[in-house]
GROMACS .gro file of C-alpha atoms in nm:
model
  286
    1MET     CA    1  -1.152   2.900   1.452
    2ASN     CA    2  -1.497   2.748   1.473
    3ALA     CA    3  -1.722   2.897   1.687
    4ASP     CA    4  -1.867   2.538   1.849
    5LEU     CA    5  -1.572   2.479   1.991
    6GLY     CA    6  -1.392   2.525   2.329
    7PRO     CA    7  -1.012   2.614   2.334
    8ASP     CA    8  -0.854   2.266   2.473
    9GLN     CA    9  -1.145   2.078   2.256
   10ALA     CA   10  -0.979   2.296   1.944
   11ALA     CA   11  -0.679   2.230   2.053
   12ARG     CA   12  -0.713   1.876   2.070
   13ASP     CA   13  -0.861   1.830   1.742
   14ASP     CA   14  -0.569   2.054   1.616
   15ARG     CA   15  -0.297   1.777   1.702
   16ILE     CA   16  -0.485   1.580   1.506
   17ALA     CA   17  -0.511   1.704   1.201
   18ALA     CA   18  -0.071   1.803   1.297
   19THR     CA   19  -0.070   1.430   1.389
   20ALA     CA   20  -0.176   1.374   0.992
   21ALA     CA   21   0.066   1.609   0.845
   22ASP     CA   22   0.355   1.467   1.006
   23VAL     CA   23   0.269   1.113   0.873
   24ALA     CA   24   0.234   1.226   0.532
   25ARG     CA   25   0.591   1.395   0.603
   26ARG     CA   26   0.748   1.043   0.691
   27TRP     CA   27   0.617   0.902   0.410
   28VAL     CA   28   0.776   1.202   0.177
   29CYS     CA   29   1.076   1.158   0.322
   30TRP     CA   30   1.138   0.808   0.294
   31TYR     CA   31   1.073   0.787  -0.060
   32CYS     CA   32   1.256   1.059  -0.127
   33GLY     CA   33   1.584   0.921   0.053
   34LEU     CA   34   1.559   0.682  -0.250
   35VAL     CA   35   1.637   0.932  -0.530
   36GLY     CA   36   1.860   1.289  -0.583
   37THR     CA   37   1.896   1.536  -0.295
   38GLU     CA   38   1.841   1.799  -0.579
   39ALA     CA   39   1.458   1.670  -0.645
   40ALA     CA   40   1.356   1.528  -0.239
   41GLU     CA   41   1.414   1.859  -0.228
   42ARG     CA   42   1.192   2.035  -0.423
   43ARG     CA   43   0.933   1.700  -0.381
   44ARG     CA   44   0.951   1.788   0.042
   45ALA     CA   45   0.886   2.152  -0.070
   46GLU     CA   46   0.627   2.092  -0.239
   47ILE     CA   47   0.410   1.893  -0.052
   48GLU     CA   48   0.495   2.098   0.282
   49SER     CA   49   0.375   2.355   0.049
   50ASP     CA   50   0.021   2.184  -0.017
   51LEU     CA   51  -0.035   2.047   0.351
   52TRP     CA   52   0.050   2.387   0.471
   53GLU     CA   53  -0.184   2.566   0.197
   54GLN     CA   54  -0.466   2.314   0.366
   55ARG     CA   55  -0.466   2.275   0.703
   56PHE     CA   56  -0.487   2.710   0.651
   57ASP     CA   57  -0.811   2.690   0.430
   58ALA     CA   58  -0.962   2.451   0.727
   59ARG     CA   59  -0.870   2.678   0.958
   60GLU     CA   60  -1.053   2.986   0.703
   61ASN     CA   61  -1.398   2.776   0.690
   62GLY     CA   62  -1.374   2.648   1.023
   63THR     CA   63  -1.339   2.328   0.878
   64ARG     CA   64  -1.347   2.067   1.178
   65SER     CA   65  -0.949   1.921   1.223
   66PRO     CA   66  -1.125   1.534   1.268
   67ILE     CA   67  -1.198   1.637   0.914
   68VAL     CA   68  -0.847   1.743   0.815
   69ALA     CA   69  -0.675   1.455   0.921
   70GLY     CA   70  -0.857   1.213   0.723
   71ALA     CA   71  -0.815   1.432   0.412
   72ILE     CA   72  -0.457   1.446   0.435
   73ALA     CA   73  -0.486   1.088   0.514
   74LEU     CA   74  -0.706   0.980   0.150
   75ARG     CA   75  -0.473   1.212  -0.002
   76VAL     CA   76  -0.185   1.028   0.171
   77VAL     CA   77  -0.323   0.670   0.068
   78GLY     CA   78  -0.454   0.775  -0.268
   79GLY     CA   79  -0.111   0.902  -0.403
   80MET     CA   80   0.131   0.604  -0.309
   81PRO     CA   81   0.096   0.481  -0.672
   82ASP     CA   82   0.189   0.794  -0.819
   83ASP     CA   83   0.447   0.854  -0.505
   84LEU     CA   84   0.656   0.535  -0.620
   85LEU     CA   85   0.544   0.595  -0.990
   86TRP     CA   86   0.762   0.952  -0.972
   87VAL     CA   87   1.087   0.709  -0.701
   88ARG     CA   88   1.095   0.544  -1.049
   89THR     CA   89   1.161   0.843  -1.313
   90GLN     CA   90   1.407   0.955  -1.062
   91ARG     CA   91   1.578   0.711  -1.043
   92LEU     CA   92   1.575   0.573  -1.429
   93ALA     CA   93   1.697   1.016  -1.417
   94MET     CA   94   2.007   0.920  -1.185
   95ARG     CA   95   2.112   0.582  -1.386
   96GLY     CA   96   2.180   0.838  -1.669
   97GLN     CA   97   1.886   0.612  -1.867
   98ARG     CA   98   1.782   0.695  -2.265
   99ALA     CA   99   1.563   1.047  -2.328
  100ASP     CA  100   1.311   0.827  -2.433
  101ARG     CA  101   1.313   0.571  -2.170
  102LYS     CA  102   1.276   0.863  -1.945
  103ALA     CA  103   0.947   0.969  -2.088
  104SER     CA  104   0.813   0.664  -2.105
  105ALA     CA  105   0.859   0.607  -1.759
  106MET     CA  106   0.751   0.951  -1.670
  107ASP     CA  107   0.404   0.840  -1.893
  108SER     CA  108   0.199   0.762  -1.665
  109LYS     CA  109  -0.062   0.679  -1.913
  110LYS     CA  110   0.050   0.419  -2.092
  111GLN     CA  111   0.207   0.252  -1.762
  112SER     CA  112  -0.016   0.300  -1.414
  113PRO     CA  113  -0.324   0.133  -1.606
  114GLY     CA  114  -0.155  -0.149  -1.733
  115ARG     CA  115   0.095  -0.243  -1.441
  116TRP     CA  116  -0.045  -0.002  -1.148
  117TRP     CA  117  -0.409  -0.026  -1.161
  118TRP     CA  118  -0.467  -0.241  -0.939
  119VAL     CA  119  -0.217  -0.084  -0.695
  120VAL     CA  120  -0.449   0.215  -0.708
  121GLY     CA  121  -0.719  -0.034  -0.621
  122ALA     CA  122  -0.575  -0.106  -0.312
  123ALA     CA  123  -0.505   0.286  -0.231
  124VAL     CA  124  -0.823   0.293  -0.224
  125LEU     CA  125  -0.907  -0.017  -0.035
  126ALA     CA  126  -0.650   0.088   0.281
  127ALA     CA  127  -0.829   0.445   0.212
  128VAL     CA  128  -1.148   0.275   0.287
  129TYR     CA  129  -1.028   0.000   0.588
  130LEU     CA  130  -0.898   0.379   0.753
  131ASN     CA  131  -1.204   0.484   0.742
  132PHE     CA  132  -1.381   0.179   0.917
  133GLY     CA  133  -1.134   0.175   1.178
  134ILE     CA  134  -1.200   0.476   1.241
  135GLU     CA  135  -1.579   0.475   1.291
  136ASN     CA  136  -1.501   0.136   1.493
  137LEU     CA  137  -1.331   0.398   1.717
  138VAL     CA  138  -1.479   0.654   1.751
  139GLY     CA  139  -1.892   0.590   1.580
  140ASP     CA  140  -2.202   0.631   1.655
  141ASP     CA  141  -2.236   0.285   1.787
  142GLY     CA  142  -2.002   0.258   2.063
  143PRO     CA  143  -1.618   0.208   2.010
  144ARG     CA  144  -1.543  -0.174   1.909
  145PRO     CA  145  -1.176  -0.283   1.917
  146GLN     CA  146  -1.201  -0.634   1.743
  147GLY     CA  147  -1.363  -0.463   1.383
  148ALA     CA  148  -1.106  -0.181   1.433
  149ALA     CA  149  -0.766  -0.359   1.586
  150ALA     CA  150  -0.922  -0.576   1.254
  151CYS     CA  151  -0.934  -0.296   1.029
  152PHE     CA  152  -0.618  -0.125   1.055
  153ILE     CA  153  -0.407  -0.505   1.026
  154TYR     CA  154  -0.557  -0.447   0.688
  155LEU     CA  155  -0.473  -0.164   0.625
  156ALA     CA  156  -0.094  -0.238   0.729
  157ILE     CA  157  -0.085  -0.507   0.492
  158LEU     CA  158  -0.165  -0.366   0.213
  159LEU     CA  159   0.037  -0.030   0.265
  160ALA     CA  160   0.377  -0.259   0.354
  161GLY     CA  161   0.287  -0.423  -0.033
  162ILE     CA  162   0.174  -0.062  -0.201
  163ALA     CA  163   0.572   0.082  -0.040
  164CYS     CA  164   0.759  -0.263  -0.195
  165ARG     CA  165   0.582  -0.264  -0.520
  166VAL     CA  166   0.942  -0.120  -0.659
  167LYS     CA  167   1.163  -0.309  -0.494
  168ALA     CA  168   1.018  -0.625  -0.455
  169PRO     CA  169   0.688  -0.665  -0.709
  170ARG     CA  170   0.607  -1.006  -0.564
  171VAL     CA  171   0.639  -1.006  -0.223
  172SER     CA  172   0.393  -0.649  -0.325
  173GLY     CA  173   0.161  -0.953  -0.507
  174VAL     CA  174   0.066  -1.146  -0.222
  175LEU     CA  175   0.041  -0.898   0.034
  176ILE     CA  176  -0.198  -0.681  -0.144
  177ALA     CA  177  -0.420  -0.970  -0.228
  178VAL     CA  178  -0.372  -1.090   0.118
  179GLY     CA  179  -0.487  -0.680   0.229
  180ALA     CA  180  -0.779  -0.744  -0.031
  181LEU     CA  181  -0.959  -1.081   0.011
  182PRO     CA  182  -1.147  -0.996   0.335
  183THR     CA  183  -1.343  -0.699   0.160
  184LEU     CA  184  -1.457  -1.116   0.065
  185ALA     CA  185  -1.634  -1.106   0.379
  186ALA     CA  186  -1.819  -0.791   0.306
  187TYR     CA  187  -2.176  -0.928   0.150
  188TRP     CA  188  -2.386  -0.623   0.279
  189ALA     CA  189  -2.112  -0.353   0.061
  190PRO     CA  190  -2.177  -0.573  -0.338
  191PRO     CA  191  -1.959  -0.228  -0.415
  192LEU     CA  192  -1.672  -0.310  -0.194
  193VAL     CA  193  -1.696  -0.681  -0.257
  194ILE     CA  194  -1.609  -0.603  -0.646
  195LEU     CA  195  -1.386  -0.346  -0.585
  196GLY     CA  196  -1.185  -0.634  -0.349
  197LEU     CA  197  -1.224  -0.917  -0.617
  198ALA     CA  198  -1.065  -0.695  -0.899
  199VAL     CA  199  -0.746  -0.569  -0.697
  200ALA     CA  200  -0.692  -0.936  -0.514
  201THR     CA  201  -0.780  -1.149  -0.924
  202GLY     CA  202  -0.470  -0.827  -1.061
  203ALA     CA  203  -0.216  -0.889  -0.741
  204LEU     CA  204  -0.284  -1.313  -0.757
  205ILE     CA  205  -0.182  -1.222  -1.106
  206GLU     CA  206   0.072  -1.058  -1.058
  207VAL     CA  207   0.267  -1.311  -0.861
  208ALA     CA  208   0.145  -1.516  -1.059
  209ARG     CA  209   0.354  -1.365  -1.391
  210ARG     CA  210   0.648  -1.366  -1.102
  211SER     CA  211   0.683  -1.678  -1.005
  212ALA     CA  212   0.869  -2.033  -1.134
  213SER     CA  213   0.691  -2.080  -1.541
  214GLY     CA  214   0.449  -2.362  -1.556
  215ALA     CA  215   0.054  -2.381  -1.498
  216VAL     CA  216   0.153  -2.620  -1.224
  217ALA     CA  217   0.340  -2.365  -1.046
  218ARG     CA  218   0.150  -2.031  -1.140
  219THR     CA  219  -0.114  -2.229  -1.032
  220GLY     CA  220   0.022  -2.318  -0.714
  221ALA     CA  221   0.176  -1.947  -0.635
  222VAL     CA  222  -0.269  -1.845  -0.723
  223LEU     CA  223  -0.320  -2.064  -0.424
  224GLY     CA  224  -0.044  -1.974  -0.158
  225GLY     CA  225  -0.148  -1.653  -0.181
  226VAL     CA  226  -0.566  -1.699  -0.163
  227LEU     CA  227  -0.433  -1.903   0.149
  228LEU     CA  228  -0.271  -1.599   0.358
  229GLY     CA  229  -0.596  -1.416   0.218
  230LEU     CA  230  -0.837  -1.697   0.323
  231GLY     CA  231  -0.587  -1.694   0.728
  232ALA     CA  232  -0.670  -1.298   0.669
  233ILE     CA  233  -1.022  -1.362   0.724
  234VAL     CA  234  -1.068  -1.647   0.959
  235PRO     CA  235  -1.022  -1.500   1.251
  236MET     CA  236  -1.289  -1.258   1.199
  237LEU     CA  237  -1.534  -1.554   1.239
  238GLY     CA  238  -1.443  -1.607   1.579
  239ILE     CA  239  -1.470  -1.262   1.694
  240ASP     CA  240  -1.813  -1.093   1.935
  241PRO     CA  241  -2.024  -0.948   1.843
  242ALA     CA  242  -2.138  -1.233   1.624
  243PRO     CA  243  -1.883  -1.529   1.553
  244VAL     CA  244  -1.898  -1.832   1.300
  245THR     CA  245  -1.669  -2.050   1.468
  246THR     CA  246  -1.452  -2.067   1.832
  247PRO     CA  247  -1.191  -1.841   1.821
  248LEU     CA  248  -0.982  -2.128   1.898
  249VAL     CA  249  -1.104  -2.320   1.601
  250ALA     CA  250  -1.096  -2.050   1.385
  251VAL     CA  251  -0.716  -1.950   1.491
  252THR     CA  252  -0.608  -2.332   1.457
  253VAL     CA  253  -0.735  -2.274   1.084
  254SER     CA  254  -0.567  -1.972   0.965
  255ILE     CA  255  -0.257  -2.097   1.153
  256VAL     CA  256  -0.246  -2.375   0.869
  257ALA     CA  257  -0.391  -2.190   0.567
  258VAL     CA  258  -0.103  -1.951   0.683
  259ALA     CA  259   0.193  -2.240   0.713
  260VAL     CA  260   0.082  -2.389   0.369
  261GLY     CA  261   0.051  -2.068   0.170
  262ILE     CA  262   0.361  -1.984   0.287
  263VAL     CA  263   0.530  -2.315   0.132
  264LEU     CA  264   0.320  -2.281  -0.159
  265LEU     CA  265   0.519  -1.979  -0.204
  266VAL     CA  266   0.825  -2.025  -0.113
  267ALA     CA  267   0.806  -2.342  -0.394
  268THR     CA  268   0.705  -2.172  -0.686
  269ARG     CA  269   0.875  -1.851  -0.691
  270ALA     CA  270   1.154  -1.802  -0.990
  271SER     CA  271   1.494  -1.937  -0.930
  272ALA     CA  272   1.716  -1.670  -0.961
  273PRO     CA  273   1.928  -1.653  -1.354
  274ARG     CA  274   2.193  -1.856  -1.308
  275PRO     CA  275   2.528  -1.652  -1.421
  276ILE     CA  276   2.697  -1.798  -1.744
  277GLU     CA  277   3.046  -1.892  -1.708
  278ARG     CA  278   3.310  -1.837  -1.919
  279PRO     CA  279   3.525  -2.031  -2.017
  280GLU     CA  280   3.925  -1.983  -1.872
  281PRO     CA  281   4.209  -1.926  -2.165
  282PRO     CA  282   4.442  -2.117  -2.189
  283THR     CA  283   4.784  -2.045  -2.080
  284ARG     CA  284   5.067  -2.028  -2.298
  285LEU     CA  285   5.398  -2.194  -2.193
  286ALA     CA  286   5.687  -1.957  -2.193
   0.00000   0.00000   0.00000
């Protein structure tokens, strides 16, 4: 136990780390439910061992439990792309794919940079939002509930986009773009703006690639994603401490942008391939 903490404070701190560990377990249980039982049990056991070792080392070193909780949260968010890639690999193995295809799926060095780099960036942004949200609640400048709520909303949008990357890649691209574009308002942190712009660009390229063919349709899809991102940014312009406009105007513009963006994305979605109709064989007369 840290000598600077009383028993009550230490107990409260330990609950914070325990809550973060429980969130990590729930995430592992969710994605392990998508694969076979044997692989899922091994994965859960590995993560449980890692969590135990991390908390044990923290107690031995006297590390504050909120710091441990933050480290666990960062590991969960940062590891989401690899977790989903692991799910894909296990599902390919479950379907009995050829060994060479399994090996290709398991080679993260080949697939991750080309197909998942912006998802990795989204995980980094999610960790940044998590940190900013906590700082807005417990920072030295006092609680700022509006800023914390915005950070946590953007965090939830990014996590939803990461989670549906395998099952719904176009929706994933839209959500990640929406969660990344608000970083463009962080003019005081140029590296964050650059990261957000890169992630949003990669996500919007994915949206265009999975939309209907043709330059008009794909441009409309990208515009729809940008408008949804605009709808996520504009409400912040009407929130204290330094509102740019009135809350009513900000919310109205946001609603219009979101509505038009959704219409564009629906209108530009790729149509499902039609099944090939085979002619019925002629009937033979008896």
